Amino acid sequence: MPELTYSRVNRDILRTLETPGRAYWIAVALLAAGVALGGYCWGTQIQTGMGVSGKFIPTAWFAYITTFVFWVGIAHSGTLISAILFLFRARWRTPVYRSAEAMTVFAVMTAGLFPLIHLGRAWQFYWLLPYPNERQLWPNFRSPLLWDVFAVTTYFTVSAMFLYLGLIPDIAAARDRATGWRRRLYRLASLGWRGTDTEWTHYSSAYMFFAAFATPLVVSVHSVVSWDFTMSIVPGWHSTIFAPYFVAGAIHSGLAMVITLLIPLRRLFRLEQFLETLHFEQLARLMIVTGLIVGYAYGVEFFVAWYSGNPFELSTFLDRAFGPHGDLFWAMVVFNCGLPLLFFAPRLRRNYAVLLTVSVLVNVGMWLERFVIIAVSLTNDYLPAIWRKTFHFTWVEAGILFGSLCWFLLLFFLFAKIFPTVSITEVKEALPEPKRTVTVEGNA
Amino acid sequence: MNDAFNRREFLKLVTIASTGTLAACSPAPPQKVIPYVIPPEDVVPGLSYWFKTTCRECPAGCGMMARTREGRVVKVEGNPEHPINRGALCARGQAALQGLYNPDRIAGPLRRTPEGRLEPITWEQAEDALVALFRFLRQERRNATVALLTERISGATEKFFRDLFAVFPAGQVIQYEPFAYEALRAGNRIAFGTSEIPHYDIAAARMLVSFGADFLETWLSNVECARAFADARRRHERDAMRFVAVEPRLSLTAANADAWLPARPGSEAALALALVYEILRSGRARLSSTEAARIGQLVANFDAETAERLTDVPAETIRALAREFATADPGLALGPGVAASGPAATALQVAVNLLNYVCGNVNRTVQFGRGSNWDRVATHAEMLEFIERMRAGRVDVLFFHHANPVYALPPTAGFARALQRVRLKVSFSPFLDETTAQCDLILPDHTPLERWEEYQPRAGIRALVQPTMAGGFHFQSRQAADVLLRVVRRADATLSRPFPFENFRAYLENEWRAVHRAVAPEQSFAEFWRSAVEAGGIWREVPLRPVRLSDAVFRFDFSPALAVHTERDESFALLVFPTAERFDGRGANRPWLQETPDAMTKIVWSAWAELHPETARRYGVSEGDLLKVSSPHGEIQLPAHLTPTVRLDTVAIPLGQGHTSFGRWAADCGPTPLALLSADVEATSGGLLYGGTRVRIARLPVRRLLARTQLETSQHEREIARVVPLAELVAGSVRRDPEPRLSLYPEHTHDGHRWGMAIDLDACIGCNACVVACSIENNVPWVGALQVDRGRHMTWMRIDRYWEPAPEAQPIGGVTPLETHFLPMLCQHCDHAPCESVCPVYATYHNHEGLNVQVYNRCVGTRYCSNNCPYKVRRFHWFDDQWPWPLALGLNPDVTARTKGVMGKCTFCVQRIRAAKDQAKDENRTVRDGEIIPACAQTCPADAIVFGDLNDPNSRVRQLSDSPRGYHVLGELNTRPAITYLKKIRRSVPDRHPGEDG
Amino acid sequence: MSRTAYKAVEEAGVVGVFRHVDAVVESVRRAREQGWTALRVYQPVPSHTILAEVAPPEKSPVRFFALWGGVAGTVLGFALASFVGIKMHTYQGLLVGGKPPVSVPAYIIIAFELTVLLGALATLAGFILFSKLPRGENVAGYGPEFSEDRFGVFIPCDASRAEPVMALLREAGAEQVRFEEVYEED
């Protein structure tokens, strides 16, 4: 355990902002290319029509909505770690929360694209917003899709502000050592923060309230997303456990994503003494919990389908597990509920290779979960006459999905080089205050 | 002997006239529609004008009305006054519009160049060529044989062509129909001494037995039959008709039967004779004992047991059926359709005649004197003769008039090859079909919607075909008769003496003077003619001409009925059947007929081979596998379709596809089974042997796209299409199924109108007419096989088809008889529509008259409404619709065309509601019941769909909705649909109820 | 000096640079005893020991912003949804799914989301307002070391009275003491 001092913390963390090497630029270039590809595919879709994607009747929602839910889910653990764990005073969150929070914001920015990509007439997206117009036309507040609009925009705004608030003192610290454009940028962004006592007082109080707002918000957002489905009458969608089930799932996938991002980050920016194995262990432990909750939800769905005696529900769930797409279902069960159980073994949850593989697979599994719920349920609803169970996943869809992943990573890469991905302030806070006399420690 | 002159001489005639320039002829279509600058007085923009005419999509001759807007036909409907179809039309009739506006029509006259290409010429040149030809034939080659090969024509039209070709010493007119009903004609000649095809009074029958007569699809006059069938079904439950279908494949017709007896192919005759035998044995025959005895001898060796051996139908079933049929008063048995036209076809028809005779149905439900005369339609044997003459080079000039023998005759008949020997071939076809493609001179005729004609579908009906819009609106076509008139006049003064007419219309009018004198001498001719044209013709009740059993029948040899292939081997019986959409193949170039799912298989845009899953398993064939079907006469390859609706020893293949030259939409839709048929004819009738061929199958390691709109066949005990047993209905013990009526929210009411619909599942025959009518009325696009396979078909209305094993029915020949349910599915316009509340932009809502409204302009395309519609009747526009010019001219101007990215669905034809309400407003009254008829209800031959105001206690729809048979599909979801379905009635046959002796 | 003499002094004072928290606390105590109440402390982290000493433990008014922002959101959200519902349903006759103009359960969600949104916005606004942000560069006595590991005690006073203050801070254990003044920017 090397002795950490305030100045050391400052140096080490700010060092991550130094001008990057070639590898970084190559990565950024590739990601940008990926984003461009996604853009091209979207253009094609707008030009030719939604038909270039794999959707059809009855499966009118497909990969896009799946990915939307996936990214919103990813966002959640960020807020969980930064807000909820803050309120619970979980000290171990300190070094990870900044990147988790950034991940939240970028995940929401990615998720936010998909409802637009998904629209048959994307160029009319603004009709979903309530704005006064001479035609006296307003959106329908009874539609879960509109709840989405509100939930997601709120979520984005709040978590962005939350992230920024936490950044202010760090930016100031960076400002005081930066030169050139960075200095100008930081000076602007730090709002002239000086770390005076008044500033700190209001800061702490504001931060506390943000945490307080973000906590119910994070629960509400994914509940609302889940209501997109529960509010409908599609067998396999219309279920009351979706809200908690989705929130748990969201956090599950989010934790996996945090690990997936932090392990390389730790290596890349040599943050070993801040991101200790302990922190990853905690995340892994949390994943066991969420994984079990998700597994429980899977079970309950089937139980209810059987217990309700509703033939439509039952047929849908039998089809889900044993139908033509059963393989997806079982894959999702293994990835989401099975693999996290490995973390019961300390040896495994301390092994970074295992951590990384499992969390990547959990991410895959969570995407599959949403796909199974959304697309597969639709293939098997009320009238057998319209059942149609073959999917045609098109290159346009693939391109857009890949593009969205690049977009997310690109944002994260850029962020990591401009703003500290580990909170300087909070790490310092975690250290013992420097005192003249050691005796003061005792009778404090 | 005319070997003296050769083909070149004739071709010269065609070319000499080609001195003129081609400037006058512009095949390039005018690409923009120019609006009226000075509107003609007689056309008010925005107003519809209706013209009555006659449908010529098949020989049935239904009355038709064409709705025109700004001088363009936008919709055709049945003529309500017409005795044949009484307002209904089938899918083919509805699609007539796509013949008129078909972009693949020939743009103008064509001529074969010496190099063998077809080149456009002007009409002047074309007519010059004909004039030259006529002169040549009159003056130099008087002994040249000139023939006209035409579709079935009658009345003045027939007279015209007969007279006109009589000007050539060796001229002749041959009427050719692929389905010429030779067996019916021969069978009637033998049994009753007349070859007339009688009028079968299906409506009056209490019991109907069909021996392979697909009378709901193509047989004789399908719309007329369907109407009568529905009427017979709708009679008060107890005396409602019961129907047994005998055929190896569950056709749409058989699917509507109360019992389907999948007898061995070709064994129908034996079954019919066994019925006669059993009826006579049980002494139920309604005839003198002497006659009974004579007939008894005739059918002596056709006892039930023999029949069982030949047909697979259990003897006791046969006996029970015999009892049923004999006691039915009256009953009706129907003879072979195309699919049953095998070597025993005539035997079958004779047997059917006997069956009707012994039960006293002849002169009651079998009405001679009111039927149709097909004598002048060539039998297949006669066609073969003619082909022989062609091959021998004894046909010099051959004109084709809407006949396509090159396609419709089996290759083994060798028509195409023989045609090479004809010196000059002229075609009047508006389409470049297989025959026309081989002609030297092509003078595109008008389509039926642009020309004048007279047609007599059956005795007592003189129907008029009149132009419903100006011909040559886009294609330089001219009516063949007009061209000939002009040519004759120019060719030779002496010739033209019998034809002193400007055009065919004048000729027709003149012909009708005689009719006028005969029918209505009291009124002035002008008046008579006007009223006739306005009514679409004239018709009157004709007396029935009683017939007696002729002695010929006792000399008839029934041995073909015994020659049934009963041994099990590796060969299969080939069952060739026509479909309601493509008929004999003439419907194949209409995109809507191609995309209309086949009633039973739900396949679109392709030919297929039906195999029983059992058979398929034996040969390791799975759905869509490419199958090699080979007969001694030929071989074809086409995708396999696995279905329990066909016998294990049978391979069923539809007619109508396999065009090599019939426009873009007829191309690449698989082969035609004609290639498998033999050249020989059915001995007695000279009919084409559609049946009786044995084939072998082999699976090829290739898969073919076989797009179907419906994949699942069972309703998984979900009680979607519900049934009520006849007994319960008679006992009056039927109660409506309970439905939840709870709601979290206060109920809403509809003051004024509340539009609703009632669909009688017992009447619906699943014929698809409504589907096509809806699509054409509402500008619904077609998307092609690939997109249909992807689940993107756009029809606002679809017919869901389910089947389950029929209750208390034993397998026959390994095939379980099935109970089929047809369920027309369209927007249910729910009171608590799930689609509405999930739309984020109010693009769909519930209007105050109970319509579920879709606002295309507001739709952003989230498709949530479709997910949330339990009936999945909403159709998303995945792409921009394609309307190749000039098909766009036929779009309904009252209905918005949708852009890509929006949702569309059934509107209950809101444009018609609007129109009716406006009119009512002008006449300041309220809308009358039955005034508003959506396209689907309008064209339904079975009158199964009724639309109206549910708030009006006396409206028909309200009456039906309150019926004890009424229920809502998925009513348990509490969506409160505006459409009430009436349960299908299950009538068990044989019907065992008290009072019937065992 | 002489060049800048023409500008008015905006703020002047003495700043002492400390390494240790308890030294800071002590210096603050002494300064207060000698009547230098209006002082401020620059710190790299919100040291609770210091804040307890300097900023008396009375709560920050930011919390009222949070409260009223939230309340405003609730009201606005429900009002907006209901207004639209009534407008579309009652006045334009757009009935959807047989639901009434004010479909309470659905609208609660909108109300909730706006509660959080406006609440959070108000909180941020409150924080910026009370912390007198954004602020320009001219802050007397600030130095980059305060964002790293040093604490600074700033006691505003004019040049004439600087001496005793500097002495005071040195005694309290300041590593370094300096007098600074910033001028109004023109």
Coordinates of N, CA and C in Angstrom, one line a residue, chain C residues 16-160:
Chain C
G16 N -2.8 33.3 4.2 CA -1.8 32.4 4.7 C -1.9 31.0 4.2
V17 N -0.8 30.4 3.8 CA -0.9 29.1 3.2 C -0.5 28.1 4.2
F18 N -1.5 27.1 4.4 CA -1.3 26.1 5.5 C -1.2 24.7 4.9
R19 N -0.5 23.8 5.5 CA -0.5 22.4 5.1 C -1.4 21.6 5.9
H20 N -1.6 22.0 7.2 CA -2.3 21.1 8.2 C -3.7 21.7 8.5
V21 N -4.6 20.8 8.6 CA -6.0 21.2 8.9 C -6.1 21.9 10.3
D22 N -5.5 21.3 11.3 CA -5.6 21.8 12.6 C -5.0 23.2 12.7
A23 N -3.9 23.4 11.9 CA -3.3 24.7 11.9 C -4.3 25.8 11.4
V24 N -5.0 25.4 10.3 CA -6.0 26.3 9.8 C -7.0 26.6 10.8
V25 N -7.5 25.6 11.5 CA -8.5 25.8 12.5 C -8.0 26.8 13.5
E26 N -6.8 26.5 14.0 CA -6.2 27.4 15.0 C -6.1 28.9 14.5
S27 N -5.6 29.0 13.3 CA -5.5 30.4 12.8 C -6.8 31.1 12.7
V28 N -7.8 30.3 12.3 CA -9.2 30.9 12.2 C -9.6 31.4 13.5
R29 N -9.4 30.5 14.6 CA -9.8 30.9 15.9 C -9.2 32.2 16.3
R30 N -7.8 32.2 16.2 CA -7.1 33.4 16.6 C -7.6 34.7 15.9
A31 N -7.8 34.5 14.6 CA -8.2 35.7 13.8 C -9.6 36.2 14.3
R32 N -10.4 35.2 14.6 CA -11.7 35.6 15.1 C -11.6 36.4 16.4
E33 N -10.7 35.8 17.3 CA -10.5 36.5 18.6 C -10.1 37.9 18.4
Q34 N -9.3 38.1 17.4 CA -8.8 39.5 17.2 C -9.7 40.3 16.3
G35 N -10.9 39.8 16.1 CA -11.9 40.6 15.4 C -11.9 40.4 13.9
W36 N -11.1 39.6 13.3 CA -11.2 39.3 11.9 C -12.2 38.3 11.6
T37 N -13.5 38.7 11.6 CA -14.5 37.7 11.4 C -14.7 37.4 9.9
A38 N -14.7 38.4 9.1 CA -15.0 38.2 7.7 C -13.8 37.5 7.0
L39 N -13.5 36.3 7.3 CA -12.4 35.6 6.6 C -13.0 34.5 5.7
R40 N -12.1 34.0 4.8 CA -12.6 32.8 4.1 C -11.4 31.8 3.9
V41 N -11.8 30.6 3.7 CA -10.8 29.5 3.7 C -10.8 28.8 2.4
Y42 N -9.7 28.8 1.7 CA -9.6 28.0 0.4 C -9.2 26.6 0.8
Q43 N -9.9 25.5 0.3 CA -9.5 24.2 0.6 C -9.6 23.2 -0.6
P44 N -8.7 22.3 -0.7 CA -8.8 21.4 -1.9 C -9.9 20.3 -1.7
V45 N -10.3 20.0 -0.4 CA -11.4 19.1 -0.1 C -12.3 19.8 0.9
P46 N -13.6 19.4 0.9 CA -14.5 19.9 1.9 C -14.1 19.3 3.3
S47 N -13.1 19.9 4.0 CA -12.7 19.4 5.3 C -13.8 19.8 6.3
H48 N -14.4 18.7 6.9 CA -15.5 19.0 7.8 C -15.0 19.7 9.1
T49 N -13.8 19.3 9.5 CA -13.2 20.0 10.6 C -13.3 21.5 10.4
I50 N -12.8 21.9 9.2 CA -12.7 23.4 8.9 C -14.1 24.0 8.7
L51 N -14.9 23.3 7.9 CA -16.2 23.9 7.7 C -17.0 24.0 9.0
A52 N -16.8 23.1 9.9 CA -17.5 23.2 11.2 C -17.1 24.4 11.9
E53 N -15.8 24.8 11.7 CA -15.2 26.0 12.4 C -15.7 27.3 11.7
V54 N -15.5 27.2 10.4 CA -15.6 28.5 9.6 C -17.1 28.8 9.4
A55 N -17.7 27.9 8.5 CA -19.1 28.1 8.2 C -20.0 27.5 9.3
P56 N -20.6 28.3 10.1 CA -21.4 27.8 11.2 C -22.4 26.8 10.7
P57 N -22.7 25.7 11.4 CA -23.5 24.5 10.9 C -24.9 24.8 10.5
E58 N -25.3 26.1 10.3 CA -26.7 26.4 9.8 C -26.8 25.9 8.3
K59 N -28.0 25.3 7.9 CA -28.1 24.6 6.6 C -28.1 25.5 5.4
S60 N -27.7 25.0 4.3 CA -27.6 25.8 3.1 C -29.0 26.0 2.5
P61 N -29.4 27.2 2.1 CA -30.7 27.5 1.6 C -31.0 26.7 0.3
V62 N -30.0 26.0 -0.3 CA -30.2 25.3 -1.5 C -31.4 24.3 -1.4
R63 N -31.6 23.8 -0.2 CA -32.6 22.8 0.0 C -34.0 23.3 -0.3
F64 N -34.2 24.7 -0.1 CA -35.5 25.2 -0.4 C -35.7 25.2 -1.9
F65 N -34.7 25.5 -2.6 CA -34.8 25.4 -4.1 C -35.2 24.0 -4.5
A66 N -34.5 23.0 -3.9 CA -34.8 21.6 -4.3 C -36.3 21.4 -4.0
L67 N -36.8 21.8 -2.9 CA -38.2 21.6 -2.5 C -39.1 22.2 -3.5
W68 N -39.0 23.5 -3.7 CA -40.0 24.2 -4.5 C -39.9 23.9 -6.0
G69 N -38.7 23.6 -6.4 CA -38.5 23.1 -7.8 C -39.3 21.9 -8.0
G70 N -39.2 20.9 -7.0 CA -39.9 19.7 -7.1 C -41.4 19.9 -7.1
V71 N -41.9 20.7 -6.2 CA -43.3 21.0 -6.1 C -43.8 21.6 -7.4
A72 N -43.1 22.6 -7.9 CA -43.5 23.2 -9.2 C -43.6 22.1 -10.3
G73 N -42.6 21.2 -10.3 CA -42.6 20.1 -11.3 C -43.9 19.3 -11.2
T74 N -44.2 18.9 -10.0 CA -45.4 18.0 -9.9 C -46.6 18.7 -10.4
V75 N -46.8 20.0 -10.0 CA -48.0 20.7 -10.4 C -48.0 20.9 -12.0
L76 N -46.9 21.4 -12.5 CA -46.8 21.6 -13.9 C -47.1 20.3 -14.7
G77 N -46.4 19.2 -14.3 CA -46.6 18.0 -15.0 C -48.0 17.6 -15.1
F78 N -48.7 17.5 -14.0 CA -50.1 17.1 -14.0 C -51.0 18.1 -14.7
A79 N -50.7 19.4 -14.5 CA -51.5 20.4 -15.2 C -51.3 20.3 -16.8
L80 N -50.1 20.1 -17.2 CA -49.8 20.0 -18.6 C -50.6 18.8 -19.2
A81 N -50.4 17.6 -18.6 CA -51.1 16.4 -19.1 C -52.6 16.6 -19.1
S82 N -53.1 17.2 -18.0 CA -54.6 17.3 -18.0 C -55.1 18.3 -19.0
F83 N -54.4 19.4 -19.1 CA -54.7 20.5 -20.1 C -54.8 19.8 -21.5
V84 N -53.8 19.1 -21.9 CA -53.8 18.5 -23.2 C -54.9 17.5 -23.3
G85 N -55.1 16.7 -22.2 CA -56.1 15.6 -22.3 C -57.5 16.3 -22.5
I86 N -57.8 17.3 -21.8 CA -59.1 18.0 -21.9 C -59.2 18.7 -23.3
K87 N -58.1 19.3 -23.7 CA -58.1 20.0 -25.0 C -58.4 19.0 -26.1
M88 N -57.7 17.9 -26.2 CA -57.8 17.0 -27.3 C -59.1 16.2 -27.2
H89 N -59.5 15.8 -26.0 CA -60.7 14.9 -25.8 C -61.9 15.7 -25.8
T90 N -62.0 16.7 -25.0 CA -63.3 17.4 -24.8 C -63.5 18.4 -26.0
Y91 N -62.5 19.1 -26.3 CA -62.7 20.2 -27.4 C -62.5 19.7 -28.8
Q92 N -61.6 18.7 -28.9 CA -61.4 18.2 -30.3 C -62.0 16.8 -30.5
G93 N -62.6 16.2 -29.5 CA -63.3 15.0 -29.6 C -62.4 13.8 -30.0
L94 N -61.2 13.9 -29.6 CA -60.3 12.7 -29.9 C -60.3 11.7 -28.7
L95 N -61.3 10.8 -28.8 CA -61.4 9.8 -27.7 C -60.4 8.7 -28.0
V96 N -59.6 8.3 -27.0 CA -58.7 7.2 -27.2 C -58.9 6.1 -26.2
G97 N -59.0 4.9 -26.7 CA -59.1 3.7 -25.8 C -60.2 3.8 -24.8
G98 N -61.2 4.6 -25.1 CA -62.4 4.8 -24.1 C -61.9 5.4 -22.8
K99 N -60.8 6.1 -22.8 CA -60.4 6.7 -21.5 C -60.8 8.2 -21.4
P100 N -61.0 8.6 -20.1 CA -61.5 10.0 -19.9 C -60.4 11.0 -20.2
P101 N -60.8 12.3 -20.3 CA -59.8 13.3 -20.6 C -58.7 13.4 -19.6
V102 N -59.0 13.2 -18.3 CA -58.0 13.2 -17.3 C -57.8 11.8 -16.8
S103 N -56.9 11.1 -17.4 CA -56.6 9.7 -17.0 C -55.5 9.7 -15.9
V104 N -56.0 9.9 -14.7 CA -55.1 10.1 -13.6 C -53.8 9.2 -13.5
P105 N -54.1 7.9 -13.5 CA -52.9 7.0 -13.4 C -51.8 7.3 -14.4
A106 N -52.2 7.6 -15.6 CA -51.2 7.8 -16.6 C -50.4 9.1 -16.3
Y107 N -51.2 10.1 -15.9 CA -50.6 11.5 -15.8 C -49.7 11.5 -14.6
I108 N -49.9 10.7 -13.6 CA -49.0 10.7 -12.4 C -47.6 10.5 -12.8
I109 N -47.4 9.7 -13.8 CA -46.0 9.4 -14.3 C -45.4 10.7 -14.8
I110 N -46.1 11.4 -15.6 CA -45.6 12.7 -16.2 C -45.3 13.6 -15.0
A111 N -46.2 13.7 -14.1 CA -46.0 14.6 -12.9 C -44.7 14.2 -12.2
F112 N -44.5 12.9 -12.0 CA -43.3 12.5 -11.3 C -42.1 12.9 -12.0
E113 N -42.0 12.6 -13.3 CA -40.8 12.9 -14.0 C -40.5 14.4 -13.9
L114 N -41.5 15.2 -14.1 CA -41.2 16.7 -14.1 C -40.8 17.1 -12.7
T115 N -41.3 16.4 -11.6 CA -40.9 16.8 -10.3 C -39.4 16.7 -10.2
V116 N -38.9 15.5 -10.6 CA -37.5 15.3 -10.5 C -36.7 16.3 -11.4
L117 N -37.2 16.5 -12.6 CA -36.5 17.4 -13.5 C -36.4 18.8 -13.0
L118 N -37.5 19.4 -12.7 CA -37.5 20.8 -12.2 C -36.7 20.9 -10.8
G119 N -37.0 19.8 -10.0 CA -36.3 19.8 -8.7 C -34.8 19.9 -8.9
A120 N -34.3 19.1 -9.8 CA -32.8 19.0 -10.0 C -32.3 20.3 -10.6
L121 N -33.1 20.8 -11.6 CA -32.7 22.1 -12.2 C -32.6 23.2 -11.1
A122 N -33.6 23.3 -10.3 CA -33.6 24.3 -9.3 C -32.5 24.2 -8.3
T123 N -32.2 22.9 -8.0 CA -31.0 22.7 -7.0 C -29.7 23.2 -7.6
L124 N -29.5 22.9 -8.9 CA -28.3 23.4 -9.5 C -28.3 24.9 -9.5
A125 N -29.4 25.5 -9.9 CA -29.5 26.9 -9.9 C -29.2 27.5 -8.6
G126 N -29.8 26.9 -7.5 CA -29.5 27.4 -6.1 C -28.0 27.3 -5.8
F127 N -27.4 26.2 -6.1 CA -26.0 26.1 -5.8 C -25.2 27.2 -6.5
I128 N -25.4 27.4 -7.8 CA -24.7 28.4 -8.5 C -24.9 29.8 -7.9
L129 N -26.2 30.0 -7.6 CA -26.6 31.3 -7.1 C -25.8 31.6 -5.8
F130 N -26.0 30.7 -4.8 CA -25.4 31.0 -3.5 C -23.9 31.0 -3.5
S131 N -23.3 30.1 -4.4 CA -21.8 30.1 -4.4 C -21.3 31.3 -5.2
K132 N -22.2 32.2 -5.6 CA -21.8 33.3 -6.4 C -20.9 32.9 -7.6
L133 N -21.3 31.8 -8.2 CA -20.7 31.4 -9.5 C -21.5 31.9 -10.6
P134 N -21.0 31.9 -11.8 CA -19.6 31.9 -12.2 C -18.9 33.1 -11.8
R135 N -17.6 32.9 -11.4 CA -16.8 34.1 -10.9 C -15.6 34.3 -11.8
G136 N -15.2 35.5 -11.9 CA -14.0 35.8 -12.8 C -12.7 35.4 -12.1
E137 N -11.7 35.9 -12.7 CA -10.3 35.5 -12.2 C -9.9 36.2 -11.0
N138 N -10.4 37.5 -10.8 CA -9.8 38.3 -9.8 C -10.3 38.0 -8.4
V139 N -9.7 37.0 -7.8 CA -10.0 36.6 -6.4 C -8.8 36.8 -5.6
A140 N -8.8 37.6 -4.7 CA -7.6 37.9 -3.9 C -7.1 36.7 -3.2
G141 N -5.9 36.4 -3.2 CA -5.3 35.4 -2.3 C -5.4 34.0 -2.8
Y142 N -6.0 33.8 -3.9 CA -6.1 32.4 -4.4 C -4.9 31.9 -5.1
G143 N -4.5 30.7 -4.9 CA -3.3 30.2 -5.6 C -3.6 28.7 -6.0
P144 N -2.9 28.3 -7.1 CA -3.1 26.9 -7.5 C -2.9 25.8 -6.4
E145 N -2.0 26.1 -5.5 CA -1.8 25.1 -4.4 C -3.0 24.8 -3.7
F146 N -4.0 25.7 -3.7 CA -5.2 25.4 -2.9 C -6.1 24.4 -3.5
S147 N -5.9 24.1 -4.8 CA -6.7 23.0 -5.5 C -5.9 21.7 -5.4
E148 N -4.7 21.8 -4.8 CA -3.9 20.5 -4.7 C -3.9 20.0 -3.2
D149 N -3.0 20.6 -2.4 CA -2.9 20.0 -1.1 C -2.7 21.1 0.0
R150 N -2.8 22.3 -0.3 CA -2.6 23.4 0.7 C -4.0 24.0 1.0
F151 N -4.1 24.5 2.3 CA -5.2 25.3 2.7 C -4.9 26.8 2.8
G152 N -5.8 27.6 2.4 CA -5.5 29.0 2.5 C -6.5 29.8 3.3
V153 N -5.9 30.6 4.3 CA -6.8 31.4 5.1 C -6.7 32.8 4.6
F154 N -7.8 33.4 4.1 CA -7.7 34.8 3.6 C -8.4 35.7 4.5
I155 N -7.7 36.7 4.9 CA -8.3 37.8 5.8 C -8.3 39.1 5.1
P156 N -9.5 39.6 4.7 CA -9.5 40.9 3.9 C -9.1 42.0 4.8
C157 N -8.1 42.8 4.3 CA -7.8 44.1 5.1 C -6.9 44.9 4.1
D158 N -6.8 46.2 4.4 CA -6.1 47.1 3.4 C -4.6 47.1 3.8
A159 N -3.8 47.6 2.9 CA -2.3 47.5 3.0 C -1.9 48.0 4.4
S160 N -2.5 49.1 4.8 CA -2.0 49.7 6.1 C -2.0 48.7 7.3

